[in-house]
Every structure is written in C-alpha cells, then in structure tokens.
Tab-separated table of C-alpha atoms in Angstrom:
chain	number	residue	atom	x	y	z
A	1	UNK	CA	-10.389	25.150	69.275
A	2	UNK	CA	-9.041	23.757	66.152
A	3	UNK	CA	-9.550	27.366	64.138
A	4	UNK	CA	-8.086	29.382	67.324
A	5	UNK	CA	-4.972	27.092	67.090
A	6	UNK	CA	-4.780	27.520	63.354
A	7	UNK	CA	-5.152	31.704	63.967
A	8	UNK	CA	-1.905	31.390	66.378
A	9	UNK	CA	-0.069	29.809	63.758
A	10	UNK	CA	-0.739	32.259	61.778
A	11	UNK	CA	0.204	34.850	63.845
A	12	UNK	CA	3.628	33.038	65.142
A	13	UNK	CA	4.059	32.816	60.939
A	14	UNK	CA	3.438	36.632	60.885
A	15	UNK	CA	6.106	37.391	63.870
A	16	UNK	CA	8.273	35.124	62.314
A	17	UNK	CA	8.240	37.132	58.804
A	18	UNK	CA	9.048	39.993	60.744
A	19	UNK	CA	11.985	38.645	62.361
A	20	UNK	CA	12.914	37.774	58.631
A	21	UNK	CA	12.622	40.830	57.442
A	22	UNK	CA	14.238	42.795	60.258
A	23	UNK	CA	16.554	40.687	61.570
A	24	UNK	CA	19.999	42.427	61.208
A	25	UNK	CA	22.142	39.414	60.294
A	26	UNK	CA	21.297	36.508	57.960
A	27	UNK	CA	21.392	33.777	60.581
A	28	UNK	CA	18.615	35.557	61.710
A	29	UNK	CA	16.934	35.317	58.528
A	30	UNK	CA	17.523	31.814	58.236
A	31	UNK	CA	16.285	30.829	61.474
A	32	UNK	CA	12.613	32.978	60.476
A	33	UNK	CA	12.934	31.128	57.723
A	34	UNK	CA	13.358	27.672	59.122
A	35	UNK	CA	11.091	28.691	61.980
A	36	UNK	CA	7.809	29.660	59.054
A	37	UNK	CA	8.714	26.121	57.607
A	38	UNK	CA	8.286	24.258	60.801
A	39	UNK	CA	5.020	26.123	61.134
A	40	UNK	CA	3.932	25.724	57.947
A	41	UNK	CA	4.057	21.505	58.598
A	42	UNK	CA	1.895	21.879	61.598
A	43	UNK	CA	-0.296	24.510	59.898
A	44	UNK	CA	-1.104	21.906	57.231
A	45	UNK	CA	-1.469	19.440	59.782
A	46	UNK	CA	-3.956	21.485	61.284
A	47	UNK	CA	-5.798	22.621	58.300
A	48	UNK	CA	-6.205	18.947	56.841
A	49	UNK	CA	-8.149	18.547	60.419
A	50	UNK	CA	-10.346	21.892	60.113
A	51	UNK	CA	-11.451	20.922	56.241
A	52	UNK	CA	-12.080	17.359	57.817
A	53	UNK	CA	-9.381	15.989	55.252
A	54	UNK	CA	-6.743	14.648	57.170
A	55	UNK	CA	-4.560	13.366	53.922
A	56	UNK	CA	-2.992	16.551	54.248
A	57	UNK	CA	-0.550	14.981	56.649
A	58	UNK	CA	1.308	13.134	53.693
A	59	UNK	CA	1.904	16.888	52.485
A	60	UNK	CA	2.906	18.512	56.227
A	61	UNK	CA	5.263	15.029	56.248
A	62	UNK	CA	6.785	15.985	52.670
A	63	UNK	CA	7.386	19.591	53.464
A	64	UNK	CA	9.279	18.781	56.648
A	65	UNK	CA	11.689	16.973	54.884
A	66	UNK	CA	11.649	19.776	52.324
A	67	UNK	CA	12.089	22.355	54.737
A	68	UNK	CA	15.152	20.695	56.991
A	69	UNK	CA	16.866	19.941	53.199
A	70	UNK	CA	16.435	23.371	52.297
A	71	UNK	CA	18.053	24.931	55.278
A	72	UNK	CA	20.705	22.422	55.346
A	73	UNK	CA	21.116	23.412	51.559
A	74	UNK	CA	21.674	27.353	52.270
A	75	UNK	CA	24.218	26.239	54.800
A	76	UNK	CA	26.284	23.917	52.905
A	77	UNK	CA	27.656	27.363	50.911
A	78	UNK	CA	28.158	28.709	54.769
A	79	UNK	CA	31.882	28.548	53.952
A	80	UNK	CA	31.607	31.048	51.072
A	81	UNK	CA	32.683	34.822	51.994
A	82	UNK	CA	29.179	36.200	51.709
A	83	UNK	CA	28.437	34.283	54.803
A	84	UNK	CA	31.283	36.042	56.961
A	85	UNK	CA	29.942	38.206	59.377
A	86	UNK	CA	31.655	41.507	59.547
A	87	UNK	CA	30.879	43.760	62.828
A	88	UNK	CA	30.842	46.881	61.068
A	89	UNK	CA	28.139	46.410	58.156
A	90	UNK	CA	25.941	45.078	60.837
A	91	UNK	CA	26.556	46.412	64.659
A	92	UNK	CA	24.480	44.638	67.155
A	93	UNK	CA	27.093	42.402	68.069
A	94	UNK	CA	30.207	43.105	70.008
A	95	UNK	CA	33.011	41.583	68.604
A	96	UNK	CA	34.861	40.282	71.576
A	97	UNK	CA	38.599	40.194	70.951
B	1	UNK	CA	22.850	-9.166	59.424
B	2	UNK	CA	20.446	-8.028	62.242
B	3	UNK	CA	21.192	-4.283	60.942
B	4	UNK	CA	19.727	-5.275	57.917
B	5	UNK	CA	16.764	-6.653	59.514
B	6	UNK	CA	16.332	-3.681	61.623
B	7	UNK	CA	16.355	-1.385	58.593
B	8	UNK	CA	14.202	-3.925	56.737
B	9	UNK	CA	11.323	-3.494	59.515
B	10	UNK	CA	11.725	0.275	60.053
B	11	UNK	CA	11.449	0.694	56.063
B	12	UNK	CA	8.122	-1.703	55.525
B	13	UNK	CA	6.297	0.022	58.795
B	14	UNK	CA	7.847	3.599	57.129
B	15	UNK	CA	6.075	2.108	53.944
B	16	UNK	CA	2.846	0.593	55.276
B	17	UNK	CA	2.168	4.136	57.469
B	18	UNK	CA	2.647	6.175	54.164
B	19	UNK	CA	1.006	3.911	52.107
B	20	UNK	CA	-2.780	2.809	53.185
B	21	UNK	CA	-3.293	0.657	50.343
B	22	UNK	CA	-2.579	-3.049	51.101
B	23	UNK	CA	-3.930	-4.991	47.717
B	24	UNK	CA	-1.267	-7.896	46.523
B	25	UNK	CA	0.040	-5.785	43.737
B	26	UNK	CA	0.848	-2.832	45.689
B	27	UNK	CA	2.213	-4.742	48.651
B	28	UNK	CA	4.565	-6.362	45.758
B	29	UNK	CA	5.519	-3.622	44.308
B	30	UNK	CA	6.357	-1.625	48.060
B	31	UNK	CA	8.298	-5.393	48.636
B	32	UNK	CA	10.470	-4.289	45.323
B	33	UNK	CA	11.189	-0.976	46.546
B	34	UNK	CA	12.528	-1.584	50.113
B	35	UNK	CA	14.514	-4.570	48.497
B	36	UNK	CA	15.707	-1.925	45.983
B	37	UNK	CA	16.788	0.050	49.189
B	38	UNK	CA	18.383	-2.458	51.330
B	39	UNK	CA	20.557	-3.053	47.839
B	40	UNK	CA	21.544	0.574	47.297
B	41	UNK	CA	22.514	1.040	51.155
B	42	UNK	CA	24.414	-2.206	51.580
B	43	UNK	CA	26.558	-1.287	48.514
B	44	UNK	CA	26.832	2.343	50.135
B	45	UNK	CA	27.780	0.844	53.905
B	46	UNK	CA	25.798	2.538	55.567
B	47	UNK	CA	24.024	0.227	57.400
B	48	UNK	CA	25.970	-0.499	60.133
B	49	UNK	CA	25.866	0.360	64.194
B	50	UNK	CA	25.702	4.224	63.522
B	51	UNK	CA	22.655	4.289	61.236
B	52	UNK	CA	20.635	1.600	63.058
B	53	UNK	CA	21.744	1.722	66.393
B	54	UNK	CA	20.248	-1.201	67.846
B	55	UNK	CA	22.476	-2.057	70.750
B	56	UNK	CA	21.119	0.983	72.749
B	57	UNK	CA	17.691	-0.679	73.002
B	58	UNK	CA	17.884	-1.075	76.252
B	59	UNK	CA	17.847	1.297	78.383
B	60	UNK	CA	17.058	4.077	76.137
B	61	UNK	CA	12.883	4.229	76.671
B	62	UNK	CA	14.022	5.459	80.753
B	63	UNK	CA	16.359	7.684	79.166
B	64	UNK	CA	13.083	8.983	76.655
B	65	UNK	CA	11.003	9.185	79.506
B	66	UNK	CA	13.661	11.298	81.557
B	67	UNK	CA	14.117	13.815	78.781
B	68	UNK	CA	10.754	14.188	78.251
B	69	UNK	CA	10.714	15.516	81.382
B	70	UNK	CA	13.612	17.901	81.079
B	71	UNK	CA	11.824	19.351	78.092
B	72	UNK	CA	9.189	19.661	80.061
B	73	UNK	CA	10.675	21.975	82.198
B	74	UNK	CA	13.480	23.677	80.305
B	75	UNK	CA	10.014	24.922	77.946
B	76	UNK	CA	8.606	26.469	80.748
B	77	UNK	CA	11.603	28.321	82.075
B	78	UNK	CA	12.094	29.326	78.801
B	79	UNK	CA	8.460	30.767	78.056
B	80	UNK	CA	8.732	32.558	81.373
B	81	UNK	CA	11.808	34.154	80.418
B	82	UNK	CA	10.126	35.425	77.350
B	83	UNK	CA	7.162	37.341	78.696
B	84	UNK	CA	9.162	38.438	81.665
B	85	UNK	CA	11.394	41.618	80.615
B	86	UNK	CA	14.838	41.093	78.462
B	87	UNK	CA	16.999	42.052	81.407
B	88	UNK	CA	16.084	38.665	83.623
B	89	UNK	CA	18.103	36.422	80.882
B	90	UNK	CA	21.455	35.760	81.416
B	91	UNK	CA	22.893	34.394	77.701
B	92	UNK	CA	26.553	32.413	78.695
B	93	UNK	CA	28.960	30.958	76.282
B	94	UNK	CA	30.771	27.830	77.811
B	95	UNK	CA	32.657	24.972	77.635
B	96	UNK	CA	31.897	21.132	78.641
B	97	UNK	CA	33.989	18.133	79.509
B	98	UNK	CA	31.718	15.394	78.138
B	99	UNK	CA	32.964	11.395	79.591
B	100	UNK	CA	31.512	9.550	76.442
B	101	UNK	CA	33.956	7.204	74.452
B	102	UNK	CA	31.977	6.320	71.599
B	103	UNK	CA	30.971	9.026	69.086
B	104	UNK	CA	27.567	7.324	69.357
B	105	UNK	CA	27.266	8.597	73.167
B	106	UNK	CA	28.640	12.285	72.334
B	107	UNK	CA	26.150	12.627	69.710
B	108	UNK	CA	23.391	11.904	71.829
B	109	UNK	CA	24.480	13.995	74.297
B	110	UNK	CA	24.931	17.084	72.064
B	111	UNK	CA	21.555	16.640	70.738
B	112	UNK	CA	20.047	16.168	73.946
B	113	UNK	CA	21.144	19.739	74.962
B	114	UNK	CA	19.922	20.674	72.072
B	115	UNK	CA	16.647	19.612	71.975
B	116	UNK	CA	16.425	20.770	74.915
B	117	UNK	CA	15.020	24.551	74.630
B	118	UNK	CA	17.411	26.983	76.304
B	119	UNK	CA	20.484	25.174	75.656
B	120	UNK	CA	22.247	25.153	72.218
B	121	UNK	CA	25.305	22.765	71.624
B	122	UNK	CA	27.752	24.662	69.193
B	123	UNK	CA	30.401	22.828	68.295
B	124	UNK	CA	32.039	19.512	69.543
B	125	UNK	CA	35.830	19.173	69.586
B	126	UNK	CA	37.070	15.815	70.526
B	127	UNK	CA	35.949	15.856	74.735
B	128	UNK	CA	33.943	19.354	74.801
B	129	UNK	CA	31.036	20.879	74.099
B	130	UNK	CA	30.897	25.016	73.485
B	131	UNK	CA	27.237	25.221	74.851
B	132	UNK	CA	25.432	28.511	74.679
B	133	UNK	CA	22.698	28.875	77.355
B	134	UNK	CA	19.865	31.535	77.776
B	135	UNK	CA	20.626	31.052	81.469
B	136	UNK	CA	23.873	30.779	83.421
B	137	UNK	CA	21.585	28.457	85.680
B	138	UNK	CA	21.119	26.111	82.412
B	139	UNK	CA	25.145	25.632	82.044
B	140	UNK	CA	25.443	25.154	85.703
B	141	UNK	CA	23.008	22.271	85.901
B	142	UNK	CA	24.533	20.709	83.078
B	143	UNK	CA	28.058	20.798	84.436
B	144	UNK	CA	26.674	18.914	87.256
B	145	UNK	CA	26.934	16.552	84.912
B	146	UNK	CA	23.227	14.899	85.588
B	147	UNK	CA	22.713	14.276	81.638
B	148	UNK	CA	26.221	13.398	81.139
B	149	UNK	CA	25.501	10.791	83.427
B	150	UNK	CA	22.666	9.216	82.266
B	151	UNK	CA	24.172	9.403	78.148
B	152	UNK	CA	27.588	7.595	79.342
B	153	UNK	CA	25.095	5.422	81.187
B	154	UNK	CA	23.104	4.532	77.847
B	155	UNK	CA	26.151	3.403	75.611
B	156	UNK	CA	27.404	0.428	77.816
C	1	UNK	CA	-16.283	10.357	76.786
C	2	UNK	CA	-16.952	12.196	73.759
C	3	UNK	CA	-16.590	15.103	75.638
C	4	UNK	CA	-13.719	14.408	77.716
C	5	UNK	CA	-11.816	13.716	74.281
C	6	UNK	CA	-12.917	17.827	72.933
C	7	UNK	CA	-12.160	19.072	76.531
C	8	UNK	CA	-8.252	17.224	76.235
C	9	UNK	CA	-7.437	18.231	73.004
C	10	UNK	CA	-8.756	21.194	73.181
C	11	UNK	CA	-6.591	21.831	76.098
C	12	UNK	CA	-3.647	20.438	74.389
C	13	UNK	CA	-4.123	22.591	71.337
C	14	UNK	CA	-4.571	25.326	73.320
C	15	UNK	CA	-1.379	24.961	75.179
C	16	UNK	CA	0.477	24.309	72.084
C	17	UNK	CA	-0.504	27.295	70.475
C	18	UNK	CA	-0.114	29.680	73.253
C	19	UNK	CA	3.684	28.156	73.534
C	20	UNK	CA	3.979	28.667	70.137
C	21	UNK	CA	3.032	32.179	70.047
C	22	UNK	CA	5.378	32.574	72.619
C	23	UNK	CA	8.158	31.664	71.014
C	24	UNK	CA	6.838	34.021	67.875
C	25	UNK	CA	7.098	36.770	70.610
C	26	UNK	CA	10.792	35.601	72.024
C	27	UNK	CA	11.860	35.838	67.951
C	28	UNK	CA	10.897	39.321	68.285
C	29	UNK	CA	11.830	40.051	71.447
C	30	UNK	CA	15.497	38.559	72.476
C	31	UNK	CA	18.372	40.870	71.503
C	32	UNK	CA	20.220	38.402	69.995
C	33	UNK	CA	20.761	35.244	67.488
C	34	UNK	CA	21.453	32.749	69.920
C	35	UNK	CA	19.222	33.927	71.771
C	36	UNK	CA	16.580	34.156	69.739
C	37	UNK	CA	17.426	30.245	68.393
C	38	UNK	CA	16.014	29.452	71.973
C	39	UNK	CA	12.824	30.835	71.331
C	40	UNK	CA	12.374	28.758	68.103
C	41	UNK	CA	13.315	26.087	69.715
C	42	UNK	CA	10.207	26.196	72.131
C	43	UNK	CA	7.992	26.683	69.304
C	44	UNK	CA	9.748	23.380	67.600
C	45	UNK	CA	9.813	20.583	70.507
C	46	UNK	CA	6.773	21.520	73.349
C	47	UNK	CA	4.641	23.773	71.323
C	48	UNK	CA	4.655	21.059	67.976
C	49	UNK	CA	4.316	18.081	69.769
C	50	UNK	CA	1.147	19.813	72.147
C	51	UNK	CA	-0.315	20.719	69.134
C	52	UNK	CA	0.123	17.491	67.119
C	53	UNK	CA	-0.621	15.437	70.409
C	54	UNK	CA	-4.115	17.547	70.649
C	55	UNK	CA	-4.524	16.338	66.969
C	56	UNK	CA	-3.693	12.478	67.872
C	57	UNK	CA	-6.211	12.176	70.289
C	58	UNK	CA	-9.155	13.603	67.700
C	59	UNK	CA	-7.878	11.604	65.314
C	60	UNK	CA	-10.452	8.637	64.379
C	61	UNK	CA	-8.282	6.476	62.254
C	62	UNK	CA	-5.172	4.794	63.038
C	63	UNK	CA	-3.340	5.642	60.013
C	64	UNK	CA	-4.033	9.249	60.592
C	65	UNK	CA	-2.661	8.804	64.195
C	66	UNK	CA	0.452	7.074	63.118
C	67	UNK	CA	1.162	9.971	60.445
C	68	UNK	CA	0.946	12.150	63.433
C	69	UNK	CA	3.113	10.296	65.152
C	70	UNK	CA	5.314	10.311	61.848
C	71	UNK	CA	5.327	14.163	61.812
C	72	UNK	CA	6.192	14.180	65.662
C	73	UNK	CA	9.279	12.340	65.433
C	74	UNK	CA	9.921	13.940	62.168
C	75	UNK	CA	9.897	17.426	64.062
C	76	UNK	CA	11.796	16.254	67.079
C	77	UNK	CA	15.133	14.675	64.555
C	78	UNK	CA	14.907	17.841	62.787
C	79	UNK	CA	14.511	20.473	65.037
C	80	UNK	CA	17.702	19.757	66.997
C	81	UNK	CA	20.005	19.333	63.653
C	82	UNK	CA	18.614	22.472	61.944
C	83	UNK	CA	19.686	24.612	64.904
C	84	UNK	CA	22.990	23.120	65.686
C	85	UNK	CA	23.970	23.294	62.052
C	86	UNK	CA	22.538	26.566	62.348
C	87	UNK	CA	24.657	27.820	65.524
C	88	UNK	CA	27.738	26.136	64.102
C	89	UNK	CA	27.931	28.083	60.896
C	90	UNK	CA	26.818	31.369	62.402
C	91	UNK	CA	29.629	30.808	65.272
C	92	UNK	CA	32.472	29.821	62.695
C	93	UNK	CA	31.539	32.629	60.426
C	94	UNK	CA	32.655	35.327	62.885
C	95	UNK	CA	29.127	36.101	65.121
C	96	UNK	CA	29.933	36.019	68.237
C	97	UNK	CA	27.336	36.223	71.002
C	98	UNK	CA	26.067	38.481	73.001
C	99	UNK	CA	27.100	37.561	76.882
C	100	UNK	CA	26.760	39.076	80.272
C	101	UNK	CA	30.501	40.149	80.974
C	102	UNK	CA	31.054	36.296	80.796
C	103	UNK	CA	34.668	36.510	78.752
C	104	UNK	CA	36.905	37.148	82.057
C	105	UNK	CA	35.097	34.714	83.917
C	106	UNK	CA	35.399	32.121	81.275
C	107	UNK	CA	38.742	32.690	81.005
C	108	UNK	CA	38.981	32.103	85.021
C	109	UNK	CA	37.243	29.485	85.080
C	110	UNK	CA	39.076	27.351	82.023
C	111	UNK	CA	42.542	28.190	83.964
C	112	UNK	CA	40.953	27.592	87.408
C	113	UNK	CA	39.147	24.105	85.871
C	114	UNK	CA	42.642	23.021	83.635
C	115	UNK	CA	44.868	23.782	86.500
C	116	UNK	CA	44.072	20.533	88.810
C-alpha cells in the first residue's frame, strides 16, 4: 500500500507540472508550484517509510518550511508590474467592469 | 511572564522532537540555544498575546474537534464536484460581515474558511471578508453565520 | 492486531492518495484560478493528513510519530497562509474571477443587505 500511495504522488506531481506548464496565468503557475512542494514533503515522508528509513522526516519537515518561504518569497515582489494581470495577453478571464 | 514560559515549553518539546539525542552535553548545548531565542525575541517583542496565544486555551480543542468535522465534509463535497462534470460548480465572489472585535478572532476566522477546502478568504477589510466559494451553497452556509458563531464564541 | 494495524493504514493511505489524485485532476480540470486553488486545497488538508495519519499508525517509534505529527501541523499552518497570500495578490493584481452571472446579484444583494 505504501508503494501504490507513493505512485499517486507521483502522478498528482505529474498533473501538477502540467498545470505549471499550461496554466495561462502565473498564479496558476505558482499554485503548481506550491502544490509539487507540498507533495514533495509527503513524498519524502513516504519514501523514508518504503526504504525503512524514517529520518527522512527531518528532510520532508525542512522542505516544508522551504517550500511555504519560497512561495511567500515570489510574492513579496507581487507589487512589481510584471505581476499585473492584463486581460488581453492572457484571455481566459473576463474582466468584469 | 507566562508568554515566555509558554514559548519556553513549545521551543524545548520543538527541540527534544527534532533532536533524539538526550546526552548532558547536547541537552546543554539545546538549553543555550532556546535561551539564545527567548533573548533575541524578547528584545524583538514579539512574544506577547498574538504570537503565543494562550488565553484561548479553553475552549479551543471543541472548536478543533468541530472543524475537523467541517473539513471533513467540505473535502468530500469538494472531491465530488471534481469528478462530476465542470458545469455542476457554481464559483461566487462575496462579501461577509464578520462580529469579531479582536484581530485575534478575525484571523481565526479567515483561516478557518480557508482551511476549509472550497472556501477561500481573499482579503479582510476592517468587518468583511471577500470570500470566494466553489459553491454558492458554501457562501450561504457561512452567512448563516454558524462559524462566525463559534470564532466570536472562542475569543471571550 | 498486527493485521488490523496494515488493514487501517492501508485504508488511510489509500484514501489519502485517491483524494490527492483528485485534487491533481481538479488542477487540471477547473476553468479557473480560484477555482483551481480549491482543488489544491483538498490535496493539502484531507488528502496530507490521511496520508501522514496512515503513516502514524505504522510508525514503531515515538519520535517518528511525533515528527509526523510535526509535519501534520506543519501542513495544516501552511496550507491556509500560502493560498490566502496567494488569492490576495492574484485578486489585487487585476484577476478577477470567473463567476456565474453573480455581479448584478452582488450588487443587489450589498444594497438590499446595507439598506436596513
């Protein structure tokens, strides 16, 4: 049970790298993003249990914090004009007025 | 003084969990470091109400237990919206008186909703929320105000 | 007892997984960003805390179990933050969701609601 678990994080990892490449704005990107980190802790959580060496949890604990100071990291520079999301360069939104 | 304390505890059982090793040296030496800590965060002043927020202690394991159980549920709504087809969603963009004084209370509330899958808190300006929901049915049951209740409940 | 411990976690990781597979198929599928933060968000409070609660209970040491316990509450502090910091910038920056014909009827119902 523990290697079918590890396969669907792989997979969710996989969809989630294809919402990151895809996604049409860069919210979206950031969210695969955030989303492969969060799934990378519990992968390593689970992977320290398959290869019966369960100190891998100090590294799944690390790279959460990692992860949440990255994202909060790209944000901080959310004020900066690259960040402003204009309707026309990417459509699927309807800018309500 | 009993903040201190608090964040004394909460940093040796942080440091005994991560540790593992519990010879005199390296308990001494883990001693130093939360010492070093408590030092560096009183002359910061942050340890106060906000960062240790011990007052709460008391009714806050129901209030665990309750939204537990809303996450419970709001997951499985939220998985069977998924696999059903994209036209059953309903995504709503609204706002929400909130009835918390303290700035304690609103933030739990607005992470409560969202932590709770389904409902996103956006922004909170002074006595509202902007809350988007996958589901008008999400808003609606929070403007009944059940949560809301049970927050403003929690901070007296 | 042995085996009721395999059968429970084993349901438990089995549960978490499918959950957060799930929400790897909402990311895809929902049409857009705030909608799609939903569908991480399954995948970061139910589906991680099944999983890590299916590890907990094949855990044989108690430091193991309390790192577990460390990475839960880790997951649950950071999950919420991340997405509301998330939504906040996306929503200030001009992105405006995608609603069901909601605008007039928000507008009715802020007039109806400030009016008393």
């Amino acid at each position: 049970m523990l290697f079918a678990a590890t396969l669907a994080i792989f997979i969710t990892m996989l969809l989630a790298i294809i919402r990151g490449i895809v996604g049409p704005t860069l919210y979206d990107r950031i969210l695969a993003v955030n989303m492969f980190g969060t799934k990378t802790v519990l992968l390593i959580a689970l992977l320290g249990f398959v290869m019966g060496r369960p100190e891998f949890l100090d590294i799944a604990i690390v790279y959460a914090l990692i992860n949440f100071i990255s994202v909060i990291g790209v944000l901080r520079y959310s004020d900066t004009h690259q960040f402003k999301h204009s309707p026309t360069l990417e459509d699927p939104v309807e800018k309500e007025d | 003084m009993k903040h201190t304390v608090s964040l004394f505890i909460t940093l040796s059982a942080f440091w005994l969990l991560n540790s593992g090793h519990y010879s005199l040296l390296i308990l001494f030496l883990g001693f130093v470091s939360i010492t070093l800590v408590l030092v560096i965060a009183n002359k910061m002043d942050v340890v106060d109400q906000e960062s240790q927020p011990i007052h709460l202690k008391r009714n806050i394991f129901g209030y665990f237990g309750w939204l537990i159980k809303e996450i419970v549920q709001a997951n499985i709504t939220v998985v069977k919206h998924i696999w059903l087809s994209g036209e059953s969603i309903s995504p709503t963009l609204k706002k929400i008186k909130i009835t918390q004084q303290t700035d304690m209370g609103k933030v739990i509330y607005a992470n409560s909703i969202t932590l709770t899958p389904g409902t996103v808190a956006i922004d909170l300006v002074d006595d509202e929320i902007i809350v988007h929901a996958l589901l008008l049915k999400d808003v609606e049951s929070l403007e009944t105000g059940e949560m809301d209740r049970r927050v403003t409940m929690l901070e007296r | 007892m042995d085996i009721i411990i395999t059968i429970s976690s084993g349901f438990f990781l089995l549960v978490g997984s499918f959950l957060c597979f799930s929400g790897g198929i909402g990311l895809l599928r929902f049409p857009d960003f705030y909608t799609r933060m939903h569908a991480a968000g399954v995948t970061d409070t139910l589906g991680a805390g099944m999983i890590l609660i299916g590890l907990m209970i094949i855990s044989t040491d108690l430091l193991v179990f309390s790192k577990l316990v460390l990475v839960l509450l880790l997951t649950l502090l950071i999950g919420p933050t991340t997405s509301h910091v998330l939504a906040k910038a996306a929503y200030h920056n001009g992105l405006m969701p995608k609603t069901l014909n909601n605008h007039e009827k928000n507008n009715a119902k802020e007039t109806s609601s400030s009016n008393p």
